Coordinates of C-alpha atoms in Angstrom, one line a residue:
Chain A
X1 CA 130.4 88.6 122.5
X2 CA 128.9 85.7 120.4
X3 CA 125.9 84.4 118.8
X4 CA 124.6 81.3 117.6
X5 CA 122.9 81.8 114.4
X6 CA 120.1 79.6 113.0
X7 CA 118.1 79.0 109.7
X8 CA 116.6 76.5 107.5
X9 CA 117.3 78.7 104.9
X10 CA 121.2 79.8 102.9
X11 CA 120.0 82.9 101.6
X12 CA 118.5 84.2 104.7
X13 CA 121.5 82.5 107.4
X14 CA 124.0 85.1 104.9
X15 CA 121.8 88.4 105.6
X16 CA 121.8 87.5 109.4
X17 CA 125.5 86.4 109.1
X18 CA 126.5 89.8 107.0
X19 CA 124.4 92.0 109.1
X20 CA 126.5 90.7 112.5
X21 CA 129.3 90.0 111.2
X22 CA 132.4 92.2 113.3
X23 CA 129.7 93.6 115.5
X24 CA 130.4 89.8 117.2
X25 CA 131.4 86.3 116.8
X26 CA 128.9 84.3 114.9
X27 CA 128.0 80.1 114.8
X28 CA 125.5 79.2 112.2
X29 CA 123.4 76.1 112.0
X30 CA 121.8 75.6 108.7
X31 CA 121.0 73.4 106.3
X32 CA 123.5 74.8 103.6
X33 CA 127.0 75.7 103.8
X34 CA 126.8 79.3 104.4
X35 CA 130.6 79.4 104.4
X36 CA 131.5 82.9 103.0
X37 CA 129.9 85.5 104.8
X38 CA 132.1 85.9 108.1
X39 CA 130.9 83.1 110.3
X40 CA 133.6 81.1 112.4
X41 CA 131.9 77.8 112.6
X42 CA 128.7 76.5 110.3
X43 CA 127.2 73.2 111.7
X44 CA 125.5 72.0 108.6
X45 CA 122.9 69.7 109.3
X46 CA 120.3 67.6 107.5
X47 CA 116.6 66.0 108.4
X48 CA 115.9 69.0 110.9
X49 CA 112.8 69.2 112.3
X50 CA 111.6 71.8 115.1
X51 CA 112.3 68.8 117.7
X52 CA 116.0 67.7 116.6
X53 CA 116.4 71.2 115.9
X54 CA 115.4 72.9 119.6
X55 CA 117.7 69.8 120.6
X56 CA 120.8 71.0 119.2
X57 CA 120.7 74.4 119.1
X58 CA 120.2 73.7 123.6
X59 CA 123.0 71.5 123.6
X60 CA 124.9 73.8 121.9
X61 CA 124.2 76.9 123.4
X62 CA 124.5 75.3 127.0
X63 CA 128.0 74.2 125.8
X64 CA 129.1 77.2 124.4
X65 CA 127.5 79.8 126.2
X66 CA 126.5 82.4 123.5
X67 CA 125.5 85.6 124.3
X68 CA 122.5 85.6 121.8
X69 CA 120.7 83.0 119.9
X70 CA 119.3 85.1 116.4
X71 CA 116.9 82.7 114.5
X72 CA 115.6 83.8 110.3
X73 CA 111.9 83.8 111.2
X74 CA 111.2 81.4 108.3
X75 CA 108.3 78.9 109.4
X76 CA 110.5 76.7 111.2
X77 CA 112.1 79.2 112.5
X78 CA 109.8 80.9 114.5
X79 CA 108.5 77.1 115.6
X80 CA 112.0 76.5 117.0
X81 CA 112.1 80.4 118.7
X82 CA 109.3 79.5 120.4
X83 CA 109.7 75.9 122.1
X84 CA 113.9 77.4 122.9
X85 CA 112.6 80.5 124.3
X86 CA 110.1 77.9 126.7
X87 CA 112.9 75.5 127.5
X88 CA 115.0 78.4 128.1
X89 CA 112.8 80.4 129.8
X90 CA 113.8 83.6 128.1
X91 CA 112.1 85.7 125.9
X92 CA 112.4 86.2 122.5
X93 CA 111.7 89.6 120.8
X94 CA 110.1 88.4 117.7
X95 CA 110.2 89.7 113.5
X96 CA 113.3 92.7 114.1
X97 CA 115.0 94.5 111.2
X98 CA 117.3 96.3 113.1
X99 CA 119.8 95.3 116.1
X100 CA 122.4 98.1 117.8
X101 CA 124.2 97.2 120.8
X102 CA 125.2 100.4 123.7
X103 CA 124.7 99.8 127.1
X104 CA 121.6 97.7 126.2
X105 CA 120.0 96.0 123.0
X106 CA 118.1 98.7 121.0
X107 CA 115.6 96.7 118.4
X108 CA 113.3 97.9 115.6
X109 CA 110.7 95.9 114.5
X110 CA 107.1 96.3 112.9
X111 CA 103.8 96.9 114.3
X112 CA 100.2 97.3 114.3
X113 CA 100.3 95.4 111.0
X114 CA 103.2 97.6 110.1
X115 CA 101.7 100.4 110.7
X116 CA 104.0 101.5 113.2
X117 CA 107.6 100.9 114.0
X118 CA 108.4 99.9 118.1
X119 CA 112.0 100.8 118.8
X120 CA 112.4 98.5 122.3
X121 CA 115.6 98.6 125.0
X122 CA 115.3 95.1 125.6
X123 CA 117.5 93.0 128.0
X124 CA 116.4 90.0 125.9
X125 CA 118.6 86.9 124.4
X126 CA 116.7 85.5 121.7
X127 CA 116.1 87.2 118.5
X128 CA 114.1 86.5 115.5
X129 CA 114.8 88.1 112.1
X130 CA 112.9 89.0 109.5
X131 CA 113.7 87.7 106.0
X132 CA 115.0 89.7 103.1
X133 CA 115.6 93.0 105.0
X134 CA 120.1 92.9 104.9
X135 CA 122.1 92.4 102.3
X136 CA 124.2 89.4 102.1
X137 CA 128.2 90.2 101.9
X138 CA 131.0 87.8 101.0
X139 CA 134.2 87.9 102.9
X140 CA 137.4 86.4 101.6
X141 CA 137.9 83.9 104.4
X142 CA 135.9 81.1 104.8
X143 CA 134.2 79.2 107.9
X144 CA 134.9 76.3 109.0
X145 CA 132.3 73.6 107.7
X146 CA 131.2 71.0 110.8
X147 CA 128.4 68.7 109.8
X148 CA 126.2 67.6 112.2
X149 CA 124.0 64.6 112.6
X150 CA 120.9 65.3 114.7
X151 CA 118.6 62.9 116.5
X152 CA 115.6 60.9 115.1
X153 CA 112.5 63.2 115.0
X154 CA 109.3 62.0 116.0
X155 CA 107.7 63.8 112.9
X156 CA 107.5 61.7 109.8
X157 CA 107.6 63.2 106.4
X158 CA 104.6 61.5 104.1
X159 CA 105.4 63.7 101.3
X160 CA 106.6 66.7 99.9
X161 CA 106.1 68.6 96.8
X162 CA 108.1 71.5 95.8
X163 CA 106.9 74.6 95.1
X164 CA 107.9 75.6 91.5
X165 CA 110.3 78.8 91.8
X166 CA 108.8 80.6 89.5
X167 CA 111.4 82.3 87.2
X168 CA 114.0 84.8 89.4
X169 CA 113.6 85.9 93.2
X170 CA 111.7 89.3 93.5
X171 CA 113.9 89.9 96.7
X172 CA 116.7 90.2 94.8
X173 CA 115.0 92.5 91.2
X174 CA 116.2 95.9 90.8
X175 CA 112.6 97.0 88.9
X176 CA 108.9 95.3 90.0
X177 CA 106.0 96.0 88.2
X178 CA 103.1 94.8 91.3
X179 CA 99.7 93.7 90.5
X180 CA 97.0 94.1 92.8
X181 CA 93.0 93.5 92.9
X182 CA 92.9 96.4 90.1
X183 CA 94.1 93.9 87.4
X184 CA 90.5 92.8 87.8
X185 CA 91.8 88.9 86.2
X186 CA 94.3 86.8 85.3
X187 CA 93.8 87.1 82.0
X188 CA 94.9 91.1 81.9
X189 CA 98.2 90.2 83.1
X190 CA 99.3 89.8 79.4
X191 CA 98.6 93.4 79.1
X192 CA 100.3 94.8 81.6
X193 CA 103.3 92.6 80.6
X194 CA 104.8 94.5 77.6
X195 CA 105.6 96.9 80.5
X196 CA 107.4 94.2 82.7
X197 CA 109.8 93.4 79.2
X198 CA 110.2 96.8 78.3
X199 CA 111.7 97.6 81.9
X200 CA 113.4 94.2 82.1
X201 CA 111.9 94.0 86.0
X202 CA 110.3 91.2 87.1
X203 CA 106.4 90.7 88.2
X204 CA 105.2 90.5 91.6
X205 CA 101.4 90.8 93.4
X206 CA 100.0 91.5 96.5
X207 CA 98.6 89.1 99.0
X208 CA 94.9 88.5 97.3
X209 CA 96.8 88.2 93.9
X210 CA 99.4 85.8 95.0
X211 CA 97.2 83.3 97.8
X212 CA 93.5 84.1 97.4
X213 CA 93.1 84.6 93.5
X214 CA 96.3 82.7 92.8
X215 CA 96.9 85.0 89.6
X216 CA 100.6 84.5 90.7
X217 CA 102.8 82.3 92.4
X218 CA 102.8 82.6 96.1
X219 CA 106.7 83.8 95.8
X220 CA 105.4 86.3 94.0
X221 CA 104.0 87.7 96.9
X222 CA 105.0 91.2 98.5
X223 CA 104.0 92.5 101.5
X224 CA 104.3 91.5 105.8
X225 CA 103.4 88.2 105.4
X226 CA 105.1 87.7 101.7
X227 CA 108.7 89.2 100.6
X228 CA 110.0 92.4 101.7
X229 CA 111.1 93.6 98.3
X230 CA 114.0 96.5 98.1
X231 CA 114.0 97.3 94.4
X232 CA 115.4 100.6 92.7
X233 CA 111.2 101.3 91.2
X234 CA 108.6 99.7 92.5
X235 CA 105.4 99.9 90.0
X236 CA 102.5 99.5 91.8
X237 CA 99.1 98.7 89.5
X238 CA 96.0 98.2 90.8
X239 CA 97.3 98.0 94.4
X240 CA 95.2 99.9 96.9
X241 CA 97.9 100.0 99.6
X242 CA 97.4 97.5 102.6
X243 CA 99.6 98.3 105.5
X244 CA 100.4 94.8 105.0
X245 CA 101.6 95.8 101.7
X246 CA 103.3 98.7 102.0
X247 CA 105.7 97.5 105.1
X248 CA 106.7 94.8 102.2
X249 CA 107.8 97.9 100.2
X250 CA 109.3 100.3 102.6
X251 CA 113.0 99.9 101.6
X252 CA 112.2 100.1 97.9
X253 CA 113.6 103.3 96.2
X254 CA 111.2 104.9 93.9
X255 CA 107.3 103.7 94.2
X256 CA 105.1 104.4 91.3
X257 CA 101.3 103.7 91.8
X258 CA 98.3 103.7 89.4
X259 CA 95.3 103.5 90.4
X260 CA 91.7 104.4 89.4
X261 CA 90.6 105.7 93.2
X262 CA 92.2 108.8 94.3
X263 CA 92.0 107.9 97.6
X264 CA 93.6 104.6 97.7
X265 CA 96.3 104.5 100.5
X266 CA 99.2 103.9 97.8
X267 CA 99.2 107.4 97.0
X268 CA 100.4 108.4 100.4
X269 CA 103.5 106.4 100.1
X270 CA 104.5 106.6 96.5
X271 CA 106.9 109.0 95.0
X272 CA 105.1 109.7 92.0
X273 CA 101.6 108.6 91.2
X274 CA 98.5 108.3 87.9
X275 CA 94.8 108.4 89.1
X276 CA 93.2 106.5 86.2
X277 CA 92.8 103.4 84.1
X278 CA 95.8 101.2 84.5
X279 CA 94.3 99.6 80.8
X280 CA 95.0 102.8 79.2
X281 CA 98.4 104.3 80.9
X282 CA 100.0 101.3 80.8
X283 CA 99.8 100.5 77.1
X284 CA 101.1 104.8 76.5
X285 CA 104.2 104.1 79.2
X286 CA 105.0 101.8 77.2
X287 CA 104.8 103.4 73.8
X288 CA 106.8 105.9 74.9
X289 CA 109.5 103.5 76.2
X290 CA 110.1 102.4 72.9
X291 CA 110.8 105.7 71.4
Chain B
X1 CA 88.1 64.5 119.2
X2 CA 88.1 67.6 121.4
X3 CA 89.6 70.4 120.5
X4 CA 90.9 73.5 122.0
X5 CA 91.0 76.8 119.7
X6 CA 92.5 79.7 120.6
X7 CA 90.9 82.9 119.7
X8 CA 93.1 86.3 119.5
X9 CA 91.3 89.7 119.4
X10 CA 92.8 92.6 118.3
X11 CA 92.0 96.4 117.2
X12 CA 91.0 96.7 114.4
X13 CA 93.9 98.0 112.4
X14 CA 92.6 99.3 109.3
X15 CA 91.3 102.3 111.6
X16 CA 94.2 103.2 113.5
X17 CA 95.2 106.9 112.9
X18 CA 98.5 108.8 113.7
X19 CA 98.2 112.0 115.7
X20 CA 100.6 114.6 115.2
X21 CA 103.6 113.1 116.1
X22 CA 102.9 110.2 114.1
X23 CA 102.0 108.0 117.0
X24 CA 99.5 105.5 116.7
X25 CA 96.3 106.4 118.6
X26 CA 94.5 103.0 120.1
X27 CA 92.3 104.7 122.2
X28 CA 88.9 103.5 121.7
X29 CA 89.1 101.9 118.3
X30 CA 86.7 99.2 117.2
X31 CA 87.9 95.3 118.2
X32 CA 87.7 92.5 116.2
X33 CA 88.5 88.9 116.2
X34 CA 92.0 88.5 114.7
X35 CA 91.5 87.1 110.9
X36 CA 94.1 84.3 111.5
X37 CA 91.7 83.3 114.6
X38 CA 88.7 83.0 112.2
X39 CA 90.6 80.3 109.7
X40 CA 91.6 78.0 113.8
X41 CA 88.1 79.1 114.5
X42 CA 86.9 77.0 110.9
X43 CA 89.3 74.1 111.3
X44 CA 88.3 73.2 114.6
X45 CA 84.8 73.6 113.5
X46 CA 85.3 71.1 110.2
X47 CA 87.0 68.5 112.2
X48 CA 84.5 68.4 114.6
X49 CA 81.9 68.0 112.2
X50 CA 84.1 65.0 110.2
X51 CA 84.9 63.8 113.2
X52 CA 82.6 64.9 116.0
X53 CA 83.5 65.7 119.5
X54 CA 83.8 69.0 121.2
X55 CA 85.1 72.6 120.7
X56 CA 86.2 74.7 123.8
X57 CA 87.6 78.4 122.5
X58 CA 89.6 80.3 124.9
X59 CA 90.8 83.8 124.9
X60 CA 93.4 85.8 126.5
X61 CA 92.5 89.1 126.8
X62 CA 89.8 91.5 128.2
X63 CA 86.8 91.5 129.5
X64 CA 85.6 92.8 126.3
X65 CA 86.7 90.0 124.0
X66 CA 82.7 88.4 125.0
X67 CA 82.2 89.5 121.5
X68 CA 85.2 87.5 120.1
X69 CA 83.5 84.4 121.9
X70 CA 80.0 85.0 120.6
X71 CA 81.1 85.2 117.0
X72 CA 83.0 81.7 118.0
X73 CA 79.5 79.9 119.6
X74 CA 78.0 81.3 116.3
X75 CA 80.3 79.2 114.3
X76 CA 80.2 76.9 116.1
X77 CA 82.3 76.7 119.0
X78 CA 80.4 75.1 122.1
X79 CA 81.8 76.5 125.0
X80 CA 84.6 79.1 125.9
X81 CA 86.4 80.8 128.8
X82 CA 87.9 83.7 128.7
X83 CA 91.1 84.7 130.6
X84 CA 91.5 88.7 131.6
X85 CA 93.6 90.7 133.3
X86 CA 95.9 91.8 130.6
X87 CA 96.0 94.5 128.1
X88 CA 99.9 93.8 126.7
X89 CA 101.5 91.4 124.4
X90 CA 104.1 89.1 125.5
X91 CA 104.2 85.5 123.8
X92 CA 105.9 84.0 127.2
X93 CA 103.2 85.6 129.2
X94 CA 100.8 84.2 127.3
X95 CA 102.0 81.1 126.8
X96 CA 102.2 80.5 130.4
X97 CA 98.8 81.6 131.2
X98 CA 96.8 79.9 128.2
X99 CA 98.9 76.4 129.1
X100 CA 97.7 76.8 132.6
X101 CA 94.0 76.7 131.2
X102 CA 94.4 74.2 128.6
X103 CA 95.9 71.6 131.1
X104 CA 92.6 71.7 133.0
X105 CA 90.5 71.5 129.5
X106 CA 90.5 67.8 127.6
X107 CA 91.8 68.0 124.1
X108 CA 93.4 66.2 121.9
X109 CA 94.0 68.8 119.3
X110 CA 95.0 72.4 120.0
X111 CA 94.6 74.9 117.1
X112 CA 95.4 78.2 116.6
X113 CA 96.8 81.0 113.7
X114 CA 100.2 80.3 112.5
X115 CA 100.7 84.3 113.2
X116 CA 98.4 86.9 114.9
X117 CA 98.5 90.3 113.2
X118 CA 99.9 92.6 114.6
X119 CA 103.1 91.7 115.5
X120 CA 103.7 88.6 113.1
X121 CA 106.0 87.4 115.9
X122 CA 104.9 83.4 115.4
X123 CA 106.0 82.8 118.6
X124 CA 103.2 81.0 120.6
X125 CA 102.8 77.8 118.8
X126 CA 106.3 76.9 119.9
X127 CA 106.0 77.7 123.0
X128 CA 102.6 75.8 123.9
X129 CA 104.4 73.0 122.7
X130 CA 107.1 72.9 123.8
X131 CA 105.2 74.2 128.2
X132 CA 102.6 70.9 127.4
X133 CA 105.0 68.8 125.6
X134 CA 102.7 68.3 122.6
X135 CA 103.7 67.9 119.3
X136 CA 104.0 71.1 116.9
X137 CA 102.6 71.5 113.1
X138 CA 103.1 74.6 112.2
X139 CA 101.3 76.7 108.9
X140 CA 98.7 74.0 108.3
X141 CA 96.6 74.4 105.0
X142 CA 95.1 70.6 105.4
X143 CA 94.3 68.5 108.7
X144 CA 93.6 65.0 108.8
X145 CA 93.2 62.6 111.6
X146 CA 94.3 58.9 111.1
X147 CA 94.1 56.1 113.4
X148 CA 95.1 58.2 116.2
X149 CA 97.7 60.2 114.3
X150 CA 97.3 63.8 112.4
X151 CA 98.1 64.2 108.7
X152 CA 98.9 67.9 108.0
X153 CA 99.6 69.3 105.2
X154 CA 102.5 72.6 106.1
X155 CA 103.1 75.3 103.8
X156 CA 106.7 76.0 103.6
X157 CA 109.0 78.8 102.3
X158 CA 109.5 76.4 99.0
X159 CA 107.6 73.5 99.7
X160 CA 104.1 71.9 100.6
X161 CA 105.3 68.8 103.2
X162 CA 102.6 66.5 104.5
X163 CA 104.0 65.4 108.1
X164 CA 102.2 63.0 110.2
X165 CA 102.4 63.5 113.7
X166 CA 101.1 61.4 117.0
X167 CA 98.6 63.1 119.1
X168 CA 97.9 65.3 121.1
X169 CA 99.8 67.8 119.1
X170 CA 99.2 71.3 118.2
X171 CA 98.5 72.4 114.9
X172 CA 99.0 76.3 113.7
X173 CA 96.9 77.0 110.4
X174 CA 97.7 79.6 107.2
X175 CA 95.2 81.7 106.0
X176 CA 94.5 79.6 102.6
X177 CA 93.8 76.5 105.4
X178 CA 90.3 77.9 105.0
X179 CA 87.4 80.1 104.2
X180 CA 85.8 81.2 107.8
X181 CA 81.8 80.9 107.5
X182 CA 79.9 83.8 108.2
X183 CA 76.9 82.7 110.9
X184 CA 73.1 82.7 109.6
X185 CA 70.9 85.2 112.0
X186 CA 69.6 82.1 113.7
X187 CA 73.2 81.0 114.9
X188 CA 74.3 84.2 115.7
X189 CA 70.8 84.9 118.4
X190 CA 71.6 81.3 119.9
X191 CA 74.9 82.4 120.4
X192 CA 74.2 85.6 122.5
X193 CA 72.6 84.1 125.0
X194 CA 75.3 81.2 125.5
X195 CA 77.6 81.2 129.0
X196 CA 81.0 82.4 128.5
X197 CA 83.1 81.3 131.6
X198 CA 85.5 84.5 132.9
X199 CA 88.6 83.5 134.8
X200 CA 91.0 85.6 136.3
X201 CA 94.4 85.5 135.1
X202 CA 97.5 84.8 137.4
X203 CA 100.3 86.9 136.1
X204 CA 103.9 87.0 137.7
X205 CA 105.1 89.7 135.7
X206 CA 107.7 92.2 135.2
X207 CA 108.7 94.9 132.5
X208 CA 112.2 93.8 130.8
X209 CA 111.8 95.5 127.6
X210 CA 111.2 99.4 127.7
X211 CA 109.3 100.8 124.5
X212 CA 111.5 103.3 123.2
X213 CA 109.4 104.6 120.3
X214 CA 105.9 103.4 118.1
X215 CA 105.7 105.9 115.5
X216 CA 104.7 105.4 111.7
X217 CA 107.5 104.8 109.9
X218 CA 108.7 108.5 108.9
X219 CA 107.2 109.0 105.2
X220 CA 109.8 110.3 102.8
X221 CA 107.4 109.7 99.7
X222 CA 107.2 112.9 97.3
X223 CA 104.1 111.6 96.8
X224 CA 103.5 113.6 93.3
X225 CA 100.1 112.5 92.1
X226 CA 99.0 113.1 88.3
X227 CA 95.4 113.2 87.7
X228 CA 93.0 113.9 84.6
X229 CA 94.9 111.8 82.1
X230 CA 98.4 114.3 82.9
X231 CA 101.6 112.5 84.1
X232 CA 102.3 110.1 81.5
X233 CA 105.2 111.7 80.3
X234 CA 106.5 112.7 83.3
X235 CA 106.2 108.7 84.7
X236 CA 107.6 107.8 81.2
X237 CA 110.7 109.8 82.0
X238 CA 111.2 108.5 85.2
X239 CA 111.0 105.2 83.9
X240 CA 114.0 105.6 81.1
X241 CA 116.2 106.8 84.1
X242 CA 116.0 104.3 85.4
X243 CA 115.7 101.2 83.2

């Protein structure tokens, strides 16, 4: 068995590539040299948009007959999912974070919002995957390194601006302290911060915080439609607990939550929990780190 | 410029509850014009009032999404067909379906949410363009038209990239593209009494993916809460573990 692999993006072509790796043979195309997680061939390309793109990963997969075609569902991947699984006339099954093969393809992926999980018996051949979930594994050997040149798009690039990375990547912290509505502004993140030094973890926000408020950078943003986050604590302040949110935080270890209503979905899924004023617990946490 | 803009309804699913073997329970709960549908719904609307021209909204659903299509009149939407006879939710069946329709409608622009809610799955933009041969933009948080091209601006992973694109093309927006307006009383009367064209749907379909399970995610929280100003040390302690 064999898959072609595809993503616009190293970090998340290595989880796909780990995840696979030995359960079959894996191409990648990307637009880094993934190299060292167990792939046998990476076609490194550059200038890929979703037409060149959908253009090469047919031509190749009609030459090499894969079994599978697994795409990171990045933005451009899911564009490129969509016009393959047209051209080919298959179907896709879309966002999965878990893949075992029997007889048939079993598949997990979210629902409802992530409210539910849908474990599906699928006869399918294309496969999106969602970001963040594995963990990326180096092997000693190394793949071989093709690169491609792809045909002229039609899509012209006017200008770009990149988006600061702001400080590390929360996908890979061990401790988060979360901000939600509850900080009330931007301004009370410096008081919440002595607790982000004094556990050395790294800040992150939910969805209002990170695009509608902008308090924080948007890759600070947990949740569905942000990072899936598997950290060793997750603080959660002033989050009420979005299903969006908490299928962002499912694989995270220990989830601590204050919040000043009792009734706030957060305290269903956290381990341990504070009603009450965030203003005044966090500044005593903290106090009593230090001694 | 006309414009096409497709409208998703879904349940609402803030209110979805688990019964006791923490299975979803859809039966009957409240529907609601997918928030993702509301920003396409906007765009459309903007462009047509920089630009003039016509909005046609169409829907793929039920019977019931006539709700759905008022709230889209009331914003402004002139006219809209709805497509029924299917309750599931399959991106290639409804790719095929909704391209059908769209061939007979004029457009030059098609617009819809980058991702619907409940499954996240992304997968319908590609696949319109790529059944009607159209050009794709995908997580648009600016549209622009220029002599007979479309400036958008598309929010990346790491970067904000304006493209420019020939039409017709279709353009998936992003959430920040956009704040939906909310309808005066006025607009929202008009709009009851507007036509809605119902169509059948033609579906060749079969079942090639058997639902194995859709249960919550089992909950292995402890889920110790501290109230009345208690639990301060106990949180403290956890914290030094594990720092």
């Amino acid at each position: 068995m064999k898959c072609l692999v595809f993503s616009d993006n190293g970090d998340n072509a290595g989880e796909i590539i780990s995840y696979f790796y030995k359960k079959m043979d894996i191409d990648v195309i990307c637009n880094d040299s993934v190299i060292d997680y167990g792939a046998d061939s990476v076609y490194k390309y550059s200038n890929g948009f979703s037409d060149n793109l959908s253009e090469y990963l047919l031509e190749m997969y009609n030459k090499n007959k894969y079994d599978y075609i697994i795409i990171s569902s990045t933005n451009l991947g899911r564009q490129i999912a969509g016009i393959i699984s047209d051209k080919l006339n298959e179907k896709c099954m879309p966002e999965i974070f878990s893949f075992e093969k029997n007889d048939k393809i079993v598949t997990k992926r979210f629902f409802y919002g992530g409210k539910t999980v849908l474990e599906e018996e699928t006869g399918f051949k294309i496969f999106t995957i969602s970001p963040g979930i594995f963990e990326t594994k180096k092997i000693d050997k190394k793949s071989n390194l093709i690169e491609v040149k792809l045909n002229s798009s039609k899509y012209k690039i006017l200008s770009e601006k990149q988006k600061s990375a702001s400080g590390n990547d929360i996908t890979k912290a061990k401790i988060i302290v979360s901000i939600g509505r509850g900080l009330g502004s931007k301004e009370n993140i410096e008081k919440i911060m002595p607790l982000v030094d004094a556990l050395h973890g790294e800040i992150a926000g939910s969805r209002p915080v990170c695009l509608d408020y902008k308090w924080l950078p948007e890759d600070k943003q947990v949740g569905l439609s942000g990072k899936k986050v598997k950290p060793d604590l997750y603080i959660a302040l002033g989050i009420s607990g979005q299903i969006q949110h908490l299928a962002g935080i499912r694989n995270a270890k220990t989830i601590i939550a204050i919040n000043k209503d009792k009734n706030a979905p957060i305290f269903e899924e956290c381990d341990y929990g504070i009603v009450g004023d965030l203003f005044s617990i966090v500044p005593e946490l903290v106090e009593k780190l230090k001694k | 410029m006309d414009i096409i803009v497709l409208i998703k309804q879904t349940v609402d699913m803030d209110q979805i509850k688990l019964n006791d073997s923490n299975e979803a329970m859809t039966e009957n709960l409240p529907l609601k014009t997918d928030i993702l549908s509301k920003n396409a719904i906007e765009a459309a609307v903007q462009l047509k009032e920089k630009y003039g021209g016509n909005v046609t909204g169409i829907i793929f659903g039920t019977e019931k999404a006539t709700s759905s299509m008022k709230e889209a009149y009331a914003m402004g939407v002139d006219d809209g067909y709805i497509i029924k006879g299917y309750e599931k939710s399959d991106p290639l069946i409804t790719s095929k379906v909704l391209s059908d329709k769209i061939k007979t409608v004029k457009n030059d622009l098609i617009i819809l949410g980058n991702q619907s809610s409940d499954s996240y799955s992304g997968l319908l933009q590609g696949l319109l363009a790529s059944e009607l041969n159209v050009s794709l933009l995908s997580n648009a948080i600016k549209i622009e038209i220029n002599n007979g091209n479309v400036d958008v601006t598309t929010e990346s992973e790491n970067k904000d990239i304006i493209m420019e694109s020939p039409l017709p093309a279709i353009i998936s927006v992003a959430q920040e593209i956009n704040e939906p307006r909310l309808p005066n009383v006025m607009k929202i009367m008009a709009a009851g009494k507007k036509n809605i064209n119902i169509e059948d749907a033609d579906i060749k379909y079969e079942d090639d993916d058997k639902t194995l399970s859709n249960k919550a995610p089992e909950n292995k929280r402890k889920k110790i809460v501290y109230e009345d100003n208690n639990g301060i040390d106990e949180i403290a302690k956890i914290l030094r573990v594990v720092k």
